[in-house]
XYZ file of C-alpha atoms in Angstrom:
539
model
C 55.478 161.664 70.820
C 52.516 162.084 68.400
C 48.937 161.621 69.389
C 48.166 157.958 70.002
C 45.489 156.275 67.878
C 42.222 155.974 69.707
C 40.932 152.709 68.254
C 41.711 149.335 69.777
C 42.163 147.598 66.417
C 44.745 150.186 65.382
C 46.643 149.700 68.618
C 46.515 145.920 68.250
C 47.953 146.200 64.742
C 50.852 148.303 65.992
C 51.507 145.939 68.915
C 51.177 142.705 66.901
C 54.917 142.223 66.363
C 55.624 142.435 70.082
C 52.758 140.169 71.002
C 54.223 137.501 68.717
C 57.698 137.880 70.181
C 56.506 137.582 73.758
C 54.408 134.532 72.991
C 56.899 132.624 70.804
C 60.284 133.161 72.516
C 62.517 130.232 71.414
C 63.706 127.700 73.996
C 67.272 128.404 75.064
C 69.483 125.573 76.277
C 72.229 125.648 78.883
C 73.810 122.340 77.752
C 75.805 122.200 74.523
C 75.812 118.382 74.273
C 72.509 116.642 73.598
C 72.142 113.848 76.171
C 69.427 111.354 77.041
C 68.235 110.548 80.537
C 70.647 107.648 81.039
C 73.663 109.699 79.988
C 72.620 112.435 82.382
C 72.328 109.833 85.155
C 75.844 108.589 84.292
C 77.151 112.142 84.739
C 75.341 112.715 88.035
C 76.496 109.373 89.458
C 80.082 110.010 88.367
C 80.032 113.544 89.748
C 78.766 112.285 93.120
C 81.496 109.621 93.245
C 84.396 111.791 92.064
C 85.798 114.144 94.679
C 88.140 115.479 91.987
C 85.261 116.621 89.773
C 83.458 118.261 92.686
C 86.586 120.089 93.829
C 87.290 121.292 90.285
C 83.720 122.553 89.884
C 83.893 124.373 93.229
C 87.221 125.974 92.359
C 86.082 127.173 88.917
C 82.721 128.390 90.210
C 84.482 130.777 92.586
C 85.832 132.811 89.642
C 83.663 131.966 86.656
C 80.002 131.403 85.840
C 78.324 128.279 84.490
C 81.428 126.088 84.903
C 79.463 123.108 86.186
C 77.575 123.163 82.882
C 80.923 123.273 81.072
C 82.247 120.259 83.007
C 79.015 118.392 82.297
C 79.395 119.051 78.573
C 83.083 118.072 78.610
C 82.228 114.799 80.368
C 79.368 113.944 78.009
C 81.452 114.798 74.937
C 84.068 112.281 76.098
C 81.556 109.691 77.327
C 79.271 109.568 74.273
C 80.425 107.551 71.266
C 79.122 110.157 68.804
C 78.350 113.364 70.700
C 75.855 115.701 69.020
C 76.059 119.415 69.766
C 73.209 121.888 69.690
C 73.232 124.718 67.193
C 74.553 128.003 68.491
C 71.144 129.631 67.969
C 69.627 127.118 70.408
C 71.965 128.118 73.215
C 71.312 130.616 75.976
C 73.608 133.610 75.311
C 75.348 133.083 78.646
C 76.451 129.598 77.541
C 77.898 130.547 74.167
C 81.468 130.462 75.511
C 80.807 126.937 76.820
C 79.406 126.011 73.410
C 82.532 127.331 71.688
C 84.822 125.404 74.044
C 82.972 122.111 73.554
C 82.704 122.651 69.789
C 86.457 123.225 69.617
C 87.072 120.048 71.611
C 84.767 117.806 69.624
C 86.002 119.024 66.248
C 89.684 118.366 67.043
C 91.471 115.200 65.892
C 92.981 114.932 69.353
C 89.540 114.562 70.891
C 88.695 111.769 68.449
C 91.758 109.928 69.772
C 90.653 110.634 73.325
C 87.195 109.133 72.809
C 88.768 105.816 71.832
C 89.752 105.479 75.472
C 86.754 107.177 77.115
C 83.609 106.364 75.096
C 81.189 104.390 77.247
C 83.509 104.474 80.277
C 82.342 107.060 82.852
C 85.517 106.746 84.919
C 87.785 107.374 81.918
C 85.573 110.286 80.808
C 85.859 111.830 84.277
C 89.632 111.384 84.239
C 89.724 113.080 80.839
C 87.872 116.094 82.260
C 90.292 116.300 85.183
C 93.256 115.998 82.813
C 91.911 119.043 80.948
C 91.483 121.103 84.121
C 94.526 123.349 83.607
C 93.536 124.092 80.007
C 89.942 124.835 81.026
C 91.190 127.335 83.602
C 93.253 129.129 80.935
C 90.371 129.120 78.460
C 87.995 130.653 81.010
C 90.532 133.311 81.958
C 91.180 134.273 78.336
C 87.466 134.234 77.494
C 86.558 136.711 80.206
C 85.689 139.542 77.798
C 83.578 137.243 75.622
C 81.733 136.020 78.699
C 81.089 139.579 79.878
C 79.686 140.484 76.472
C 77.555 137.329 76.571
C 76.190 138.389 79.947
C 75.298 141.809 78.537
C 73.588 140.113 75.606
C 71.688 137.898 78.023
C 70.552 140.917 80.050
C 69.578 142.847 76.907
C 67.633 139.862 75.602
C 65.801 139.548 78.907
C 65.007 143.291 78.815
C 63.704 142.991 75.249
C 61.517 140.042 76.200
C 60.251 141.964 79.220
C 59.487 144.998 77.056
C 57.574 142.794 74.593
C 55.560 141.383 77.462
C 54.857 144.927 78.681
C 53.344 145.787 75.274
C 50.875 142.947 75.653
C 49.994 144.001 79.168
C 49.443 147.635 78.073
C 47.264 146.484 75.199
C 45.209 144.328 77.555
C 44.635 147.307 79.846
C 43.599 149.387 76.831
C 41.140 146.695 75.761
C 39.682 146.569 79.246
C 39.034 150.347 79.132
C 37.719 150.570 75.531
C 34.097 151.473 74.917
C 31.686 149.557 72.769
C 32.900 150.974 69.458
C 36.561 150.194 70.282
C 37.559 153.688 71.282
C 40.415 153.623 73.811
C 40.909 156.429 76.325
C 43.928 158.604 75.468
C 46.029 157.699 78.569
C 45.675 153.972 77.866
C 46.440 154.479 74.178
C 49.480 156.571 75.083
C 50.651 153.787 77.426
C 50.481 151.237 74.593
C 52.428 153.569 72.299
C 55.041 154.120 75.017
C 55.398 150.369 75.591
C 55.919 149.819 71.854
C 58.628 152.479 71.692
C 60.350 150.974 74.752
C 60.227 147.529 73.150
C 61.730 148.881 69.914
C 64.576 150.477 71.846
C 65.172 147.311 73.887
C 65.207 145.230 70.722
C 67.837 147.517 69.188
C 69.985 147.259 72.316
C 69.628 143.455 72.330
C 70.632 143.242 68.660
C 73.718 145.361 69.280
C 74.619 143.380 72.418
C 74.286 140.147 70.454
C 76.595 141.510 67.745
C 79.127 142.627 70.345
C 78.995 139.216 72.022
C 79.445 137.429 68.682
C 82.451 139.640 67.834
C 84.047 139.023 71.247
C 83.498 135.288 70.911
C 84.921 135.290 67.371
C 88.012 137.091 68.677
C 88.444 134.510 71.435
C 87.680 131.481 69.226
C 91.211 130.888 67.787
C 92.704 130.825 71.267
C 89.912 128.569 72.520
C 90.460 126.147 69.632
C 94.221 125.965 70.215
C 93.796 125.463 73.959
C 91.085 122.846 73.374
C 93.355 120.860 71.047
C 96.154 120.923 73.603
C 93.741 119.931 76.355
C 92.389 117.012 74.319
C 95.908 115.856 73.458
C 97.002 115.892 77.095
C 93.845 114.135 78.218
C 94.281 111.473 75.519
C 97.871 110.915 76.611
C 96.858 110.652 80.272
C 94.049 108.175 79.591
C 96.280 106.067 77.310
C 99.002 105.965 79.953
C 96.535 104.890 82.620
C 95.027 102.227 80.343
C 98.528 100.942 79.510
C 99.397 100.935 83.208
C 96.329 98.836 83.997
C 97.112 96.391 81.187
C 100.736 96.113 82.289
C 99.627 95.111 85.768
C 97.188 92.574 84.371
C 93.966 94.466 85.157
C 91.631 93.768 82.235
C 88.868 96.060 81.002
C 86.112 93.804 82.345
C 87.527 93.976 85.848
C 87.800 97.768 85.581
C 84.175 98.105 84.464
C 83.008 96.146 87.518
C 85.188 98.154 89.895
C 83.531 100.967 91.900
C 84.660 104.449 90.904
C 86.509 105.305 94.118
C 88.265 101.921 94.184
C 89.382 102.365 90.589
C 90.626 105.875 91.343
C 92.630 104.615 94.332
C 94.066 101.795 92.232
C 95.113 104.183 89.466
C 96.756 106.481 91.998
C 98.590 103.589 93.582
C 99.811 102.331 90.219
C 101.041 105.790 89.278
C 102.890 106.284 92.557
C 104.157 102.728 93.068
C 107.913 102.253 93.377
C 107.752 100.071 90.280
C 105.343 102.316 88.341
C 108.126 103.493 86.037
C 108.764 99.866 85.070
C 105.169 99.198 84.009
C 106.313 99.015 80.388
C 108.872 96.329 81.338
C 106.219 94.384 83.238
C 103.887 94.596 80.266
C 106.580 93.365 77.863
C 107.398 90.468 80.180
C 103.775 89.389 80.345
C 103.355 89.717 76.605
C 106.493 87.673 75.967
C 105.369 84.964 78.379
C 101.976 84.806 76.686
C 103.670 84.310 73.328
C 105.892 81.549 74.687
C 102.866 79.756 76.128
C 101.292 79.803 72.692
C 104.380 78.080 71.270
C 104.424 75.379 73.933
C 102.825 72.012 73.049
C 102.003 70.155 76.211
C 101.776 66.337 76.329
C 102.967 66.028 72.700
C 103.295 62.450 71.475
C 106.762 63.112 70.049
C 108.845 60.633 68.031
C 108.018 56.924 68.410
C 111.094 55.054 69.664
C 109.758 51.614 70.742
C 107.296 49.839 73.019
C 106.935 50.145 76.750
C 104.481 49.063 79.465
C 101.794 51.201 81.068
C 98.078 52.038 81.108
C 97.845 55.053 78.767
C 94.996 53.986 76.480
C 95.884 56.678 73.929
C 99.140 54.789 73.148
C 98.001 51.137 73.322
C 99.368 49.063 70.399
C 96.823 47.443 68.032
C 97.468 43.876 69.159
C 96.476 44.813 72.716
C 93.283 46.455 71.487
C 92.462 43.332 69.506
C 92.063 41.464 72.822
C 89.022 43.608 73.569
C 87.307 41.942 70.584
C 87.485 38.553 72.244
C 85.119 38.119 75.187
C 87.365 35.559 76.861
C 90.364 38.007 76.857
C 88.584 41.103 78.095
C 89.194 40.205 81.740
C 92.902 39.719 80.991
C 93.008 43.163 79.331
C 91.339 44.717 82.376
C 93.796 43.054 84.758
C 96.818 44.185 82.741
C 95.352 47.690 82.506
C 94.949 47.848 86.285
C 98.523 46.640 86.775
C 99.919 49.104 84.210
C 101.261 46.268 82.050
C 99.646 47.021 78.693
C 102.059 47.312 75.756
C 102.235 50.945 74.649
C 104.046 52.872 71.959
C 106.998 54.629 73.566
C 107.807 58.161 72.403
C 110.504 60.712 72.878
C 109.236 64.301 73.119
C 108.875 67.282 75.382
C 108.574 66.483 79.055
C 105.142 67.149 80.494
C 104.971 70.303 82.570
C 104.795 70.354 86.332
C 101.481 70.054 88.086
C 102.350 71.419 91.519
C 102.691 75.065 92.471
C 104.963 77.565 90.764
C 107.045 79.307 93.415
C 109.118 82.402 92.666
C 111.797 83.128 95.256
C 112.846 86.740 94.646
C 115.954 88.226 96.228
C 115.243 91.665 97.732
C 118.641 92.337 99.269
C 120.142 95.834 98.996
C 122.184 94.973 95.893
C 118.965 94.355 93.929
C 118.503 98.138 93.847
C 121.393 98.322 91.385
C 120.454 99.444 87.885
C 121.678 97.821 84.701
C 121.435 98.879 81.040
C 118.656 101.334 80.343
C 118.364 102.181 84.033
C 116.361 99.035 84.789
C 117.034 97.826 88.315
C 117.625 94.210 89.170
C 114.572 94.344 91.405
C 112.371 95.610 88.570
C 113.489 92.807 86.247
C 113.017 90.170 88.948
C 109.551 91.395 89.947
C 108.459 91.641 86.289
C 109.596 88.065 85.730
C 107.784 86.904 88.873
C 104.537 88.580 87.779
C 104.804 86.833 84.416
C 105.219 83.557 86.330
C 102.041 84.405 88.238
C 100.266 84.674 84.881
C 101.827 81.375 83.862
C 100.468 79.650 86.960
C 96.962 81.048 86.537
C 96.883 80.030 82.881
C 97.800 76.464 83.861
C 95.414 76.502 86.861
C 98.308 76.023 89.251
C 98.912 77.692 92.609
C 101.475 80.483 92.678
C 103.575 81.561 95.637
C 105.858 84.581 95.716
C 108.584 84.400 98.356
C 110.531 87.613 98.939
C 113.772 87.088 100.832
C 117.040 88.693 101.821
C 118.918 87.859 105.030
C 118.158 84.662 106.952
C 115.686 86.443 109.235
C 113.888 88.308 106.443
C 111.253 86.558 104.378
C 107.706 87.332 103.272
C 105.355 84.866 101.573
C 102.504 85.809 99.213
C 100.155 82.985 98.254
C 97.900 83.099 95.195
C 95.720 79.954 95.006
C 94.690 78.784 91.544
C 90.935 79.161 92.099
C 90.012 82.721 93.122
C 91.192 85.851 91.248
C 94.655 87.011 92.223
C 93.441 90.438 93.352
C 95.375 93.457 92.101
C 95.872 94.873 95.611
C 97.625 91.688 96.728
C 99.685 91.619 93.523
C 100.815 95.189 94.189
C 101.726 94.326 97.762
C 103.945 91.556 96.409
C 105.505 93.802 93.768
C 106.163 96.759 96.091
C 107.591 94.913 99.091
C 111.364 95.211 99.483
C 113.084 93.749 102.541
C 116.692 94.932 102.216
C 119.685 93.381 103.949
C 121.915 90.491 102.877
C 121.187 87.224 101.073
C 120.374 83.735 102.350
C 119.257 80.855 100.104
C 118.359 78.346 102.783
C 115.423 80.160 104.359
C 113.393 80.849 101.180
C 114.131 77.471 99.601
C 113.197 75.675 102.812
C 109.915 77.599 102.851
C 109.321 76.691 99.190
C 110.001 73.018 99.871
C 107.624 73.033 102.844
C 104.879 74.563 100.705
C 105.305 71.880 98.051
C 105.271 69.194 100.744
C 102.087 70.682 102.159
C 100.556 70.640 98.679
C 101.574 66.999 98.248
C 100.072 66.007 101.597
C 96.828 67.916 100.944
C 96.254 67.231 97.245
C 98.813 64.550 96.281
C 100.275 66.928 93.678
C 103.947 66.700 92.777
C 106.232 68.164 90.109
C 106.123 71.758 91.286
C 108.544 74.381 89.954
C 110.735 76.718 91.988
C 112.342 79.737 90.326
C 115.138 81.338 92.331
C 115.948 84.895 91.187
C 119.006 86.466 92.823
C 122.075 88.589 92.200
C 124.244 87.174 94.966
C 125.882 83.946 96.066
C 125.811 82.502 99.539
C 126.705 79.178 101.091
C 124.466 76.365 102.367
C 125.315 73.683 104.901
C 125.963 70.085 103.877
C 123.201 68.890 106.183
C 120.696 71.281 104.619
C 121.804 70.214 101.116
C 121.156 66.547 101.921
C 117.662 67.387 103.159
C 117.060 69.522 100.084
C 118.021 66.719 97.708
C 115.811 64.268 99.608
C 112.857 66.630 99.280
C 113.477 67.046 95.561
C 113.561 63.278 95.085
C 110.385 62.762 97.113
C 108.315 65.591 95.635
C 109.749 65.634 92.117
C 110.025 69.409 91.847
C 112.388 71.297 89.562
C 114.521 74.316 90.433
C 115.309 77.052 87.930
C 117.890 79.702 88.707
C 118.197 83.228 87.315
C 121.381 85.094 88.211
C 120.604 88.801 87.667
C 123.565 90.950 86.645
C 125.987 88.599 88.390
C 127.640 86.174 85.915
C 129.974 84.648 88.484
C 126.978 83.525 90.542
C 125.948 81.290 87.642
C 129.345 79.744 87.010
C 129.787 75.982 87.049
C 130.422 74.539 90.520
C 128.824 77.579 92.182
C 126.300 77.071 94.991
C 123.519 78.234 92.687
C 124.626 75.758 90.055
C 124.449 72.937 92.602
C 120.975 73.972 93.726
C 119.378 74.386 90.304
C 118.422 71.954 87.573
C 118.407 74.786 85.071
C 120.492 77.941 85.561
C 121.015 80.988 83.388
C 122.724 84.355 83.727
C 120.805 87.558 82.918
C 123.027 90.513 82.075
C 120.927 92.736 79.772
C 118.037 93.836 81.974
C 116.213 95.447 79.054
C 115.883 92.061 77.320
C 112.821 90.139 78.508
C 113.518 87.344 76.002
C 116.563 86.249 77.979
C 114.143 84.170 80.070
C 111.799 83.192 77.229
C 112.521 79.457 77.277
C 111.639 79.405 80.977
C 107.999 79.923 80.021
C 108.082 77.017 77.576
C 109.258 74.445 80.093
C 107.356 75.552 83.223
């Protein structure tokens, strides 16, 4: 080492570069996704509520560094409508692998599809992160060398920054020991020169470490991009399936948004593992079909005029009756005839008005209902899907709905869904999942249905309910019971619809089911939801 300059101004000139570096070190970020305070709160709240996210973070943190930051970025990228990423130069070297992973995700078409399901929905964004867990594990394993090089670059950068700071400290000590004309003692001047040389060496090491890290990351990038695309595709598929499952079971997006995270997670798990989960698509098609049939139905249509009758429907009063209202002396007569239901009205022939009482679905859950038909659809699945569509029908018409599950005479379970309050998805699932097993008895469920309609009549004076009996078996009824059944039908004015599932003989003329029902049809193709379409136009 040559002799150090002895003047303070000369030393300051030599040290100027390092003084600037130590004072103006750029801010380095650990988060790749730019997020505001509210988005950060959404992540923290979701992380606290999701045991799955916490367990994943704990597992990854045991083998890899900075994985909680990676999960945060993955969540925010899915949650934000238009995620904005920081430039690579803004990132802390240790987070460059995270930055590459998130960049690969966001730039993929698959992730654009994913955000259609997750944007603005913290639960769906969390589920997307969990769906990508396996891919994230593979990415972190394969990026090990790049991460090691990034760590070396981080350490080298810290050393270079420390060396730059040391130059400033040495210069300050030299200034403190300088005499009035700026002459610095040789040991202090030598210390400044030594600090500068150390800083130059540290800077060279940092530059090389940064190049090595960039090369390692570039080598890992193709694999990261491929894995990220696959991860986004799988996450998009998982979120779409869950969204479709919710829609199939009648859970709308508004209800999901109001649902606490843990409750929504439990619901999703139950829907995925339900006995009827594999028939969610059938349930969805049934509900969609029923909705379309409701749109085609015209209730209380005037129909074709066929003559004149008597009554008190002011919408159909003939003109000559209305003319009496113009004469003061005949207004009292009009009022009396109106009260007695003796006004002359246009008579029409059209569609019968729909029932006003409850809709009751009596669903056979005997052992034979396990049998599968075309497409592998079981009789139970078809019957439950039809019953759930009838539940929708009742709620749309503001009518009570009752689901009666039956099998043998001693096996029956009743699920009531009043018209006013929400049905409640948990109760709906209980109804859909329950299976009693055993034989088949008509009398017990139909008696229960009749008693419910009688109770409704006594409490609210409502008549004209509708009973839908869905079964795949035939059984006898006693003559005494049949007489009581017919009396109840006459008194309460309810209708009975029969659906014979995969059992044509049960629907034959002169069968017991034929005698019980006002309207009976046989369902043989269990993949065809339209076989019962007209049912939703007349109920």
